[in-house]
GROMACS .gro file of C-alpha atoms in nm:
model
  453
    1MET     CA    1  -0.444   1.632   0.648
    2PHE     CA    2  -0.675   1.932   0.691
    3ALA     CA    3  -0.627   1.969   1.068
    4THR     CA    4  -0.442   2.303   1.053
    5LEU     CA    5  -0.682   2.450   0.797
    6SER     CA    6  -0.980   2.329   1.000
    7ASP     CA    7  -0.846   2.486   1.319
    8LYS     CA    8  -0.784   2.823   1.152
    9LEU     CA    9  -1.124   2.833   0.984
   10ASP     CA   10  -1.285   2.736   1.314
   11LEU     CA   11  -1.127   3.043   1.481
   12VAL     CA   12  -1.259   3.266   1.202
   13PHE     CA   13  -1.608   3.119   1.235
   14LYS     CA   14  -1.608   3.163   1.612
   15LYS     CA   15  -1.555   3.536   1.564
   16LEU     CA   16  -1.833   3.547   1.305
   17ARG     CA   17  -2.080   3.368   1.531
   18GLY     CA   18  -2.013   3.626   1.798
   19GLN     CA   19  -2.119   3.913   1.574
   20GLY     CA   20  -2.473   4.028   1.648
   21VAL     CA   21  -2.474   4.257   1.346
   22MET     CA   22  -2.265   4.199   1.034
   23THR     CA   23  -2.108   4.488   0.843
   24GLU     CA   24  -1.899   4.496   0.528
   25ASP     CA   25  -1.593   4.559   0.748
   26ASN     CA   26  -1.670   4.244   0.953
   27VAL     CA   27  -1.697   4.042   0.633
   28LYS     CA   28  -1.376   4.195   0.495
   29ASP     CA   29  -1.180   4.108   0.812
   30ALA     CA   30  -1.317   3.752   0.818
   31LEU     CA   31  -1.234   3.692   0.453
   32ARG     CA   32  -0.881   3.821   0.506
   33GLU     CA   33  -0.836   3.545   0.766
   34VAL     CA   34  -0.996   3.287   0.535
   35ARG     CA   35  -0.762   3.392   0.253
   36LEU     CA   36  -0.455   3.357   0.476
   37ALA     CA   37  -0.573   3.017   0.602
   38LEU     CA   38  -0.616   2.887   0.246
   39LEU     CA   39  -0.281   3.025   0.128
   40GLU     CA   40  -0.106   2.868   0.426
   41ALA     CA   41  -0.277   2.539   0.333
   42ASP     CA   42  -0.091   2.563  -0.002
   43VAL     CA   43  -0.402   2.631  -0.211
   44ASN     CA   44  -0.325   2.783  -0.552
   45PHE     CA   45  -0.318   3.164  -0.512
   46LYS     CA   46  -0.537   3.225  -0.820
   47VAL     CA   47  -0.791   2.977  -0.684
   48VAL     CA   48  -0.786   3.156  -0.347
   49LYS     CA   49  -0.832   3.496  -0.509
   50ASP     CA   50  -1.135   3.380  -0.712
   51PHE     CA   51  -1.282   3.192  -0.416
   52VAL     CA   52  -1.259   3.487  -0.175
   53GLU     CA   53  -1.411   3.723  -0.432
   54LYS     CA   54  -1.709   3.490  -0.485
   55VAL     CA   55  -1.766   3.461  -0.108
   56ARG     CA   56  -1.730   3.839  -0.063
   57SER     CA   57  -1.983   3.923  -0.336
   58ARG     CA   58  -2.240   3.692  -0.174
   59ALA     CA   59  -2.155   3.780   0.187
   60VAL     CA   60  -2.215   4.155   0.152
   61GLY     CA   61  -2.563   4.097   0.010
   62THR     CA   62  -2.878   4.200   0.195
   63GLU     CA   63  -2.968   3.836   0.280
   64VAL     CA   64  -2.658   3.828   0.504
   65LEU     CA   65  -2.631   4.181   0.640
   66GLN     CA   66  -2.999   4.186   0.739
   67SER     CA   67  -3.011   3.827   0.861
   68LEU     CA   68  -3.091   3.740   1.224
   69ALA     CA   69  -2.783   3.511   1.225
   70PRO     CA   70  -2.538   3.676   0.982
   71GLY     CA   71  -2.237   3.479   1.106
   72GLN     CA   72  -2.408   3.150   1.024
   73GLN     CA   73  -2.504   3.283   0.682
   74VAL     CA   74  -2.141   3.366   0.598
   75ILE     CA   75  -2.030   3.020   0.718
   76LYS     CA   76  -2.291   2.863   0.491
   77ILE     CA   77  -2.164   3.068   0.197
   78VAL     CA   78  -1.805   2.956   0.264
   79HIS     CA   79  -1.926   2.596   0.284
   80ASP     CA   80  -2.123   2.619  -0.041
   81GLU     CA   81  -1.841   2.788  -0.232
   82LEU     CA   82  -1.584   2.534  -0.110
   83VAL     CA   83  -1.811   2.255  -0.232
   84LEU     CA   84  -1.839   2.424  -0.575
   85LEU     CA   85  -1.462   2.477  -0.580
   86MET     CA   86  -1.402   2.104  -0.538
   87GLY     CA   87  -1.657   1.992  -0.794
   88GLY     CA   88  -1.997   2.047  -0.639
   89SER     CA   89  -2.251   1.776  -0.703
   90GLU     CA   90  -2.129   1.689  -1.054
   91ASP     CA   91  -2.119   1.324  -1.156
   92ASN     CA   92  -1.765   1.202  -1.087
   93SER     CA   93  -1.837   0.830  -1.133
   94LEU     CA   94  -1.625   0.613  -1.363
   95ASP     CA   95  -1.733   0.608  -1.727
   96LEU     CA   96  -1.769   0.239  -1.809
   97ALA     CA   97  -2.031   0.288  -2.081
   98ALA     CA   98  -1.851   0.105  -2.361
   99LYS     CA   99  -1.822  -0.242  -2.506
  100PRO     CA  100  -1.619  -0.460  -2.267
  101PRO     CA  101  -1.339  -0.474  -2.191
  102VAL     CA  102  -1.330  -0.106  -2.093
  103ALA     CA  103  -0.977   0.036  -2.077
  104ILE     CA  104  -0.866   0.252  -1.784
  105MET     CA  105  -0.518   0.410  -1.781
  106LEU     CA  106  -0.357   0.528  -1.459
  107VAL     CA  107  -0.087   0.790  -1.516
  108GLY     CA  108   0.130   1.008  -1.295
  109LEU     CA  109   0.477   1.066  -1.161
  110GLN     CA  110   0.684   0.796  -0.992
  111GLY     CA  111   0.609   0.757  -0.623
  112ALA     CA  112   0.255   0.897  -0.640
  113GLY     CA  113   0.104   0.556  -0.568
  114LYS     CA  114  -0.010   0.444  -0.915
  115THR     CA  115   0.053   0.073  -0.869
  116THR     CA  116  -0.120   0.056  -0.530
  117SER     CA  117  -0.408   0.264  -0.670
  118CYS     CA  118  -0.444   0.012  -0.953
  119GLY     CA  119  -0.494  -0.264  -0.695
  120LYS     CA  120  -0.738  -0.053  -0.492
  121LEU     CA  121  -0.938   0.039  -0.803
  122ALA     CA  122  -0.954  -0.325  -0.912
  123LYS     CA  123  -1.083  -0.422  -0.567
  124TYR     CA  124  -1.345  -0.147  -0.586
  125LEU     CA  125  -1.461  -0.266  -0.930
  126LYS     CA  126  -1.469  -0.627  -0.816
  127ALA     CA  127  -1.703  -0.523  -0.535
  128GLN     CA  128  -1.922  -0.364  -0.807
  129ARG     CA  129  -1.954  -0.711  -0.967
  130LYS     CA  130  -1.704  -0.633  -1.243
  131LYS     CA  131  -1.428  -0.865  -1.363
  132PRO     CA  132  -1.109  -0.654  -1.380
  133LEU     CA  133  -0.772  -0.744  -1.530
  134LEU     CA  134  -0.460  -0.571  -1.399
  135VAL     CA  135  -0.188  -0.493  -1.652
  136PRO     CA  136   0.166  -0.396  -1.541
  137ALA     CA  137   0.303  -0.174  -1.821
  138ASP     CA  138   0.583  -0.007  -1.624
  139VAL     CA  139   0.898  -0.181  -1.747
  140TYR     CA  140   1.138   0.081  -1.609
  141ARG     CA  141   1.089   0.085  -1.233
  142PRO     CA  142   1.255  -0.216  -1.066
  143ALA     CA  143   1.001  -0.471  -0.935
  144ALA     CA  144   0.700  -0.267  -1.058
  145ILE     CA  145   0.563  -0.569  -1.245
  146GLU     CA  146   0.618  -0.800  -0.948
  147GLN     CA  147   0.454  -0.549  -0.711
  148LEU     CA  148   0.132  -0.555  -0.914
  149LYS     CA  149   0.142  -0.936  -0.929
  150VAL     CA  150   0.170  -0.949  -0.549
  151LEU     CA  151  -0.129  -0.715  -0.516
  152GLY     CA  152  -0.323  -0.931  -0.759
  153ARG     CA  153  -0.259  -1.243  -0.551
  154GLN     CA  154  -0.370  -1.062  -0.235
  155LEU     CA  155  -0.693  -0.950  -0.404
  156ASP     CA  156  -0.752  -1.270  -0.600
  157ILE     CA  157  -0.757  -1.065  -0.921
  158GLU     CA  158  -0.577  -1.178  -1.234
  159VAL     CA  159  -0.266  -0.989  -1.346
  160PHE     CA  160  -0.150  -1.004  -1.707
  161GLY     CA  161   0.185  -1.176  -1.752
  162SER     CA  162   0.401  -0.883  -1.858
  163LEU     CA  163   0.779  -0.905  -1.896
  164ALA     CA  164   1.028  -0.625  -1.829
  165THR     CA  165   1.189  -0.697  -2.170
  166GLN     CA  166   0.870  -0.605  -2.358
  167LYS     CA  167   0.775  -0.263  -2.493
  168PRO     CA  168   0.491  -0.098  -2.294
  169LEU     CA  169   0.275  -0.051  -2.605
  170ASP     CA  170   0.310  -0.420  -2.695
  171ILE     CA  171   0.216  -0.521  -2.340
  172CYS     CA  172  -0.099  -0.307  -2.347
  173ARG     CA  173  -0.202  -0.426  -2.693
  174GLU     CA  174  -0.159  -0.795  -2.602
  175ALA     CA  175  -0.330  -0.749  -2.264
  176HIS     CA  176  -0.634  -0.586  -2.421
  177ARG     CA  177  -0.661  -0.869  -2.674
  178TYR     CA  178  -0.630  -1.125  -2.392
  179ALA     CA  179  -0.902  -0.947  -2.190
  180THR     CA  180  -1.135  -0.950  -2.492
  181LEU     CA  181  -1.089  -1.324  -2.546
  182ASN     CA  182  -1.132  -1.412  -2.177
  183GLY     CA  183  -1.442  -1.216  -2.080
  184PHE     CA  184  -1.298  -0.937  -1.865
  185ASP     CA  185  -1.515  -0.629  -1.807
  186VAL     CA  186  -1.241  -0.378  -1.727
  187VAL     CA  187  -0.868  -0.359  -1.799
  188ILE     CA  188  -0.660  -0.138  -1.567
  189PHE     CA  189  -0.322  -0.032  -1.709
  190ASP     CA  190  -0.044   0.061  -1.466
  191THR     CA  191   0.178   0.288  -1.677
  192ALA     CA  192   0.529   0.413  -1.618
  193GLY     CA  193   0.613   0.730  -1.430
  194ARG     CA  194   0.911   0.959  -1.396
  195HIS     CA  195   1.036   1.194  -1.130
  196GLN     CA  196   0.927   1.476  -1.359
  197ILE     CA  197   0.740   1.520  -1.687
  198ASP     CA  198   0.952   1.454  -1.998
  199ASP     CA  199   0.874   1.417  -2.370
  200TYR     CA  200   0.983   1.052  -2.391
  201LEU     CA  201   0.736   0.950  -2.120
  202MET     CA  202   0.453   1.154  -2.269
  203GLU     CA  203   0.509   1.018  -2.619
  204GLU     CA  204   0.493   0.664  -2.479
  205LEU     CA  205   0.169   0.739  -2.291
  206GLU     CA  206   0.021   0.912  -2.595
  207GLY     CA  207   0.096   0.601  -2.802
  208ILE     CA  208  -0.084   0.378  -2.550
  209ARG     CA  209  -0.378   0.621  -2.536
  210ASP     CA  210  -0.410   0.632  -2.915
  211GLU     CA  211  -0.394   0.251  -2.939
  212LEU     CA  212  -0.641   0.170  -2.661
  213ALA     CA  213  -0.879   0.470  -2.672
  214PRO     CA  214  -0.939   0.436  -2.293
  215ARG     CA  215  -1.268   0.557  -2.146
  216GLU     CA  216  -1.080   0.686  -1.843
  217ILE     CA  217  -0.732   0.835  -1.808
  218LEU     CA  218  -0.693   0.887  -1.435
  219PHE     CA  219  -0.410   1.103  -1.306
  220VAL     CA  220  -0.277   0.976  -0.973
  221ALA     CA  221  -0.168   1.272  -0.761
  222ASP     CA  222   0.024   1.257  -0.435
  223ALA     CA  223  -0.164   1.498  -0.208
  224MET     CA  224   0.150   1.534   0.004
  225THR     CA  225   0.323   1.729  -0.275
  226GLY     CA  226   0.081   2.023  -0.249
  227GLN     CA  227   0.090   2.275  -0.535
  228GLU     CA  228   0.339   2.067  -0.734
  229ALA     CA  229   0.071   1.798  -0.773
  230VAL     CA  230  -0.158   2.058  -0.931
  231ASN     CA  231   0.111   2.177  -1.174
  232VAL     CA  232   0.195   1.819  -1.277
  233ALA     CA  233  -0.174   1.737  -1.320
  234GLN     CA  234  -0.206   2.032  -1.556
  235GLY     CA  235   0.095   1.906  -1.753
  236PHE     CA  236  -0.052   1.558  -1.793
  237ASN     CA  237  -0.390   1.705  -1.884
  238ASP     CA  238  -0.239   1.924  -2.157
  239ARG     CA  239  -0.069   1.625  -2.321
  240LEU     CA  240  -0.308   1.336  -2.254
  241GLY     CA  241  -0.648   1.488  -2.178
  242ILE     CA  242  -0.704   1.322  -1.841
  243THR     CA  243  -1.062   1.242  -1.742
  244GLY     CA  244  -1.023   1.250  -1.365
  245VAL     CA  245  -0.794   1.242  -1.063
  246ILE     CA  246  -0.716   0.996  -0.787
  247LEU     CA  247  -0.574   1.180  -0.485
  248THR     CA  248  -0.348   0.953  -0.277
  249LYS     CA  249  -0.213   0.988   0.078
  250LEU     CA  250  -0.503   1.206   0.190
  251ASP     CA  251  -0.452   1.053   0.535
  252GLY     CA  252  -0.111   1.221   0.562
  253ASP     CA  253  -0.018   1.538   0.746
  254ALA     CA  254   0.039   1.767   0.447
  255LYS     CA  255  -0.154   2.091   0.416
  256GLY     CA  256  -0.408   1.967   0.163
  257GLY     CA  257  -0.377   2.245  -0.094
  258ALA     CA  258  -0.378   2.001  -0.386
  259ALA     CA  259  -0.716   1.859  -0.287
  260LEU     CA  260  -0.869   2.209  -0.284
  261SER     CA  261  -0.699   2.335  -0.601
  262ILE     CA  262  -0.678   2.051  -0.850
  263LYS     CA  263  -1.037   2.062  -0.980
  264ALA     CA  264  -1.034   2.440  -1.025
  265VAL     CA  265  -0.700   2.438  -1.210
  266THR     CA  266  -0.746   2.132  -1.436
  267GLY     CA  267  -1.123   2.140  -1.475
  268LYS     CA  268  -1.121   1.762  -1.422
  269PRO     CA  269  -1.305   1.599  -1.129
  270VAL     CA  270  -1.145   1.417  -0.840
  271LYS     CA  271  -1.298   1.068  -0.865
  272PHE     CA  272  -1.131   0.879  -0.580
  273VAL     CA  273  -0.923   0.952  -0.272
  274GLY     CA  274  -0.672   0.718  -0.110
  275LEU     CA  275  -0.687   0.722   0.269
  276GLY     CA  276  -0.419   0.471   0.368
  277GLU     CA  277  -0.198   0.184   0.258
  278LYS     CA  278  -0.461  -0.089   0.293
  279LEU     CA  279  -0.616  -0.211  -0.031
  280ASP     CA  280  -0.966  -0.115   0.080
  281ALA     CA  281  -0.856   0.242   0.162
  282LEU     CA  282  -1.000   0.396  -0.153
  283ASP     CA  283  -1.312   0.611  -0.125
  284VAL     CA  284  -1.533   0.762  -0.393
  285PHE     CA  285  -1.483   1.138  -0.373
  286HIS     CA  286  -1.771   1.354  -0.253
  287ALA     CA  287  -1.693   1.728  -0.242
  288ASP     CA  288  -1.968   1.812   0.006
  289ARG     CA  289  -1.857   1.542   0.249
  290LEU     CA  290  -1.491   1.648   0.245
  291VAL     CA  291  -1.586   2.014   0.296
  292SER     CA  292  -1.805   1.914   0.592
  293ARG     CA  293  -1.503   1.741   0.748
  294ILE     CA  294  -1.277   2.041   0.684
  295LEU     CA  295  -1.530   2.271   0.853
  296GLY     CA  296  -1.567   2.033   1.151
  297MET     CA  297  -1.922   1.932   1.062
  298GLY     CA  298  -1.851   1.559   1.042
  299ASP     CA  299  -1.953   1.321   0.766
  300VAL     CA  300  -2.234   1.094   0.879
  301LEU     CA  301  -2.308   0.955   0.530
  302THR     CA  302  -1.955   0.821   0.489
  303LEU     CA  303  -1.968   0.679   0.841
  304ILE     CA  304  -2.291   0.495   0.758
  305GLU     CA  305  -2.145   0.360   0.433
  306LYS     CA  306  -1.834   0.234   0.611
  307ALA     CA  307  -2.048   0.068   0.876
  308GLN     CA  308  -2.271  -0.096   0.616
  309ALA     CA  309  -1.969  -0.226   0.428
  310THR     CA  310  -1.792  -0.373   0.731
  311PHE     CA  311  -2.048  -0.464   0.997
  312ASP     CA  312  -2.175  -0.818   1.026
  313GLU     CA  313  -2.557  -0.797   1.019
  314LYS     CA  314  -2.597  -1.134   1.192
  315GLU     CA  315  -2.364  -1.026   1.472
  316ALA     CA  316  -2.548  -0.694   1.509
  317GLU     CA  317  -2.885  -0.875   1.527
  318ARG     CA  318  -2.745  -1.125   1.780
  319LEU     CA  319  -2.616  -0.846   2.005
  320GLN     CA  320  -2.942  -0.651   1.976
  321GLN     CA  321  -3.148  -0.952   2.079
  322LYS     CA  322  -2.911  -1.029   2.363
  323MET     CA  323  -2.929  -0.672   2.494
  324LYS     CA  324  -3.309  -0.680   2.478
  325LYS     CA  325  -3.325  -1.012   2.659
  326SER     CA  326  -3.062  -0.976   2.931
  327GLY     CA  327  -2.944  -0.615   2.908
  328GLN     CA  328  -2.587  -0.747   2.937
  329PHE     CA  329  -2.290  -0.635   2.733
  330ASP     CA  330  -1.988  -0.854   2.810
  331LEU     CA  331  -1.622  -0.858   2.708
  332GLU     CA  332  -1.690  -1.106   2.428
  333ASP     CA  333  -1.939  -0.859   2.278
  334PHE     CA  334  -1.696  -0.575   2.322
  335ARG     CA  335  -1.415  -0.763   2.146
  336ASN     CA  336  -1.643  -0.850   1.852
  337GLN     CA  337  -1.752  -0.487   1.819
  338LEU     CA  338  -1.392  -0.369   1.844
  339GLN     CA  339  -1.286  -0.600   1.560
  340GLN     CA  340  -1.565  -0.469   1.338
  341ILE     CA  341  -1.482  -0.107   1.415
  342LYS     CA  342  -1.115  -0.168   1.328
  343LYS     CA  343  -1.223  -0.273   0.978
  344MET     CA  344  -1.365   0.076   0.924
  345GLY     CA  345  -1.026   0.243   0.969
  346SER     CA  346  -0.844   0.422   1.248
  347LEU     CA  347  -1.046   0.541   1.546
  348GLU     CA  348  -0.934   0.897   1.486
  349SER     CA  349  -1.070   0.890   1.130
  350ILE     CA  350  -1.400   0.742   1.253
  351MET     CA  351  -1.438   1.003   1.527
  352ASN     CA  352  -1.380   1.281   1.273
  353LEU     CA  353  -1.682   1.158   1.077
  354ILE     CA  354  -1.914   1.212   1.376
  355PRO     CA  355  -2.034   1.575   1.404
  356GLY     CA  356  -1.866   1.742   1.699
  357MET     CA  357  -1.656   1.441   1.799
  358GLY     CA  358  -1.339   1.551   1.619
  359LYS     CA  359  -1.319   1.870   1.825
  360ALA     CA  360  -1.425   1.687   2.141
  361MET     CA  361  -1.139   1.439   2.101
  362LYS     CA  362  -0.889   1.726   2.069
  363GLN     CA  363  -1.018   1.880   2.391
  364MET     CA  364  -0.980   1.549   2.577
  365GLN     CA  365  -0.605   1.589   2.622
  366GLY     CA  366  -0.431   1.253   2.647
  367ALA     CA  367  -0.760   1.068   2.607
  368GLN     CA  368  -0.739   1.003   2.234
  369PRO     CA  369  -0.754   0.629   2.167
  370SER     CA  370  -0.441   0.481   2.013
  371GLU     CA  371  -0.421   0.181   1.783
  372LYS     CA  372  -0.154   0.022   2.005
  373GLU     CA  373  -0.382   0.047   2.306
  374LEU     CA  374  -0.662  -0.123   2.115
  375LYS     CA  375  -0.432  -0.409   2.020
  376ARG     CA  376  -0.330  -0.441   2.386
  377ILE     CA  377  -0.695  -0.454   2.494
  378GLU     CA  378  -0.769  -0.721   2.235
  379ALA     CA  379  -0.471  -0.926   2.353
  380ILE     CA  380  -0.593  -0.907   2.715
  381ILE     CA  381  -0.945  -1.019   2.621
  382ASP     CA  382  -0.808  -1.300   2.400
  383SER     CA  383  -0.612  -1.430   2.700
  384MET     CA  384  -0.934  -1.479   2.901
  385THR     CA  385  -1.142  -1.795   2.907
  386PRO     CA  386  -1.496  -1.787   2.760
  387LYS     CA  387  -1.637  -1.788   3.116
  388GLU     CA  388  -1.421  -1.490   3.214
  389ARG     CA  389  -1.528  -1.294   2.906
  390ALA     CA  390  -1.892  -1.370   2.979
  391ASN     CA  391  -1.862  -1.270   3.348
  392HIS     CA  392  -1.562  -1.054   3.428
  393THR     CA  393  -1.651  -1.042   3.798
  394ILE     CA  394  -1.502  -1.392   3.848
  395ILE     CA  395  -1.156  -1.269   3.750
  396ASN     CA  396  -0.964  -1.279   4.080
  397GLY     CA  397  -0.597  -1.209   4.153
  398SER     CA  398  -0.457  -1.539   4.020
  399ARG     CA  399  -0.666  -1.515   3.704
  400ARG     CA  400  -0.545  -1.157   3.647
  401LEU     CA  401  -0.184  -1.272   3.677
  402ARG     CA  402  -0.244  -1.550   3.423
  403ILE     CA  403  -0.419  -1.311   3.182
  404ALA     CA  404  -0.139  -1.054   3.212
  405LYS     CA  405   0.128  -1.315   3.135
  406GLY     CA  406  -0.073  -1.458   2.846
  407SER     CA  407  -0.125  -1.118   2.685
  408GLY     CA  408   0.223  -0.980   2.748
  409THR     CA  409   0.085  -0.700   2.963
  410SER     CA  410   0.095  -0.609   3.332
  411ILE     CA  411  -0.157  -0.681   3.608
  412GLN     CA  412  -0.210  -0.304   3.632
  413GLU     CA  413  -0.317  -0.292   3.266
  414VAL     CA  414  -0.558  -0.583   3.317
  415ASN     CA  415  -0.701  -0.407   3.625
  416GLN     CA  416  -0.738  -0.084   3.431
  417LEU     CA  417  -0.929  -0.256   3.150
  418LEU     CA  418  -1.166  -0.430   3.392
  419LYS     CA  419  -1.228  -0.108   3.582
  420ARG     CA  420  -1.305   0.086   3.265
  421PHE     CA  421  -1.520  -0.193   3.129
  422THR     CA  422  -1.731  -0.194   3.446
  423GLU     CA  423  -1.789   0.179   3.399
  424ALA     CA  424  -1.858   0.128   3.028
  425GLN     CA  425  -2.127  -0.131   3.102
  426LYS     CA  426  -2.313   0.133   3.302
  427VAL     CA  427  -2.277   0.383   3.015
  428VAL     CA  428  -2.408   0.129   2.761
  429LYS     CA  429  -2.718   0.072   2.973
  430GLN     CA  430  -2.775   0.447   3.009
  431LEU     CA  431  -2.734   0.511   2.636
  432GLN     CA  432  -2.966   0.223   2.554
  433LYS     CA  433  -3.240   0.397   2.751
  434MET     CA  434  -3.168   0.738   2.595
  435GLY     CA  435  -3.225   0.637   2.232
  436PRO     CA  436  -3.041   0.790   1.929
  437LYS     CA  437  -3.053   1.156   2.042
  438GLY     CA  438  -2.939   1.068   2.390
  439LEU     CA  439  -2.663   0.853   2.241
  440MET     CA  440  -2.508   1.149   2.056
  441LYS     CA  441  -2.542   1.371   2.363
  442GLY     CA  442  -2.388   1.105   2.584
  443MET     CA  443  -2.094   1.049   2.347
  444LYS     CA  444  -2.011   1.419   2.338
  445GLY     CA  445  -2.013   1.435   2.717
  446MET     CA  446  -1.776   1.142   2.777
  447GLY     CA  447  -1.439   1.194   2.932
  448LYS     CA  448  -1.139   0.969   2.962
  449GLY     CA  449  -1.219   0.635   3.121
  450MET     CA  450  -1.585   0.629   3.018
  451LEU     CA  451  -1.506   0.368   2.752
  452PRO     CA  452  -1.264   0.072   2.788
  453PHE     CA  453  -1.021   0.231   2.538
   0.00000   0.00000   0.00000
């Protein structure tokens, strides 16, 4: 989402780094470019004005103008102020400090992703050892109730048996009573939305709020709608007193202005961000991590957390012992690693979390890995026998033909994979000798063909 903004800020920072001595005019020119970049990213103009003024007042101070690396100092100031703009290090965790069952209302306009966010939030809470109950209280949108029931079955989370003929307030009241009697920790209410704010909708939501006294009223904002999401969030906040925001579709290609503006305008923290359609694609929001990604600095902490959540420790230990013993990395190992990496998300999103890799991938024209190509590689490896995966050198012409037919690919594609894998085996051995620092250096220096994908 922030690709365009990142590219423009990167150009500004390149100019700053090239300045041996920083003057007020240098700072003024740089901030003009920063202001334009933020406005083009659809950030609220009042937010941009305040942000630029804060950066300017700090950037023309003696600690910058007399610094040995003034450009770096200005970049640090921009980073710090962006973090503060998006919430800083404030506690944005869910408030569940109440007698169970704790009520959580999700509100927002139709199409923002409320129902899917309910399922994602329930999955997140289940992983936190909570027992959530999902409550479909949207009786207006066709199939809204059934959609939540389907999500509940996929997640193995109970969904309250609502009927479209019931009144939303009655549904919520009965569901809360049911949750109390059946030992649920959290009740997540999926409320109705409209295409725009109207009094009838707000009065209904106010009635549910007054009845349930929820600990959290989370506004679900579609990040693709830009400034409109901020305006709508303010409208909901004025009427309901929201406690936080869930930003959806942050993996899209919109400009990202809502993500940068919504905290400053509403005063309410962003608590979660949705990064895809999958039910595990909900991340706790960290302002400093998102800013690091926007400024091309990567996000190693999120990468580590994703790896810890998805990687099989037994498999990792097995591979480590095997590499120590024989030094061999075969196609079976590669397929297993590939499957674990896929659980972390798209390769592009993973690469963007590694400092320097996002820009490196852009420079490798035509070398960016595609999800289709990964599926094709997996199909080729699956079509091999265990002996062939363990020792790819035995794969002769007839075996290649059989593998190509079995995987629905061509002999040329099989040949290409085997050739790249042979090269990759050499790289793995080299990186193993280098250690962690050498690993990062080696990754940055790779070109197309250095890895099987």
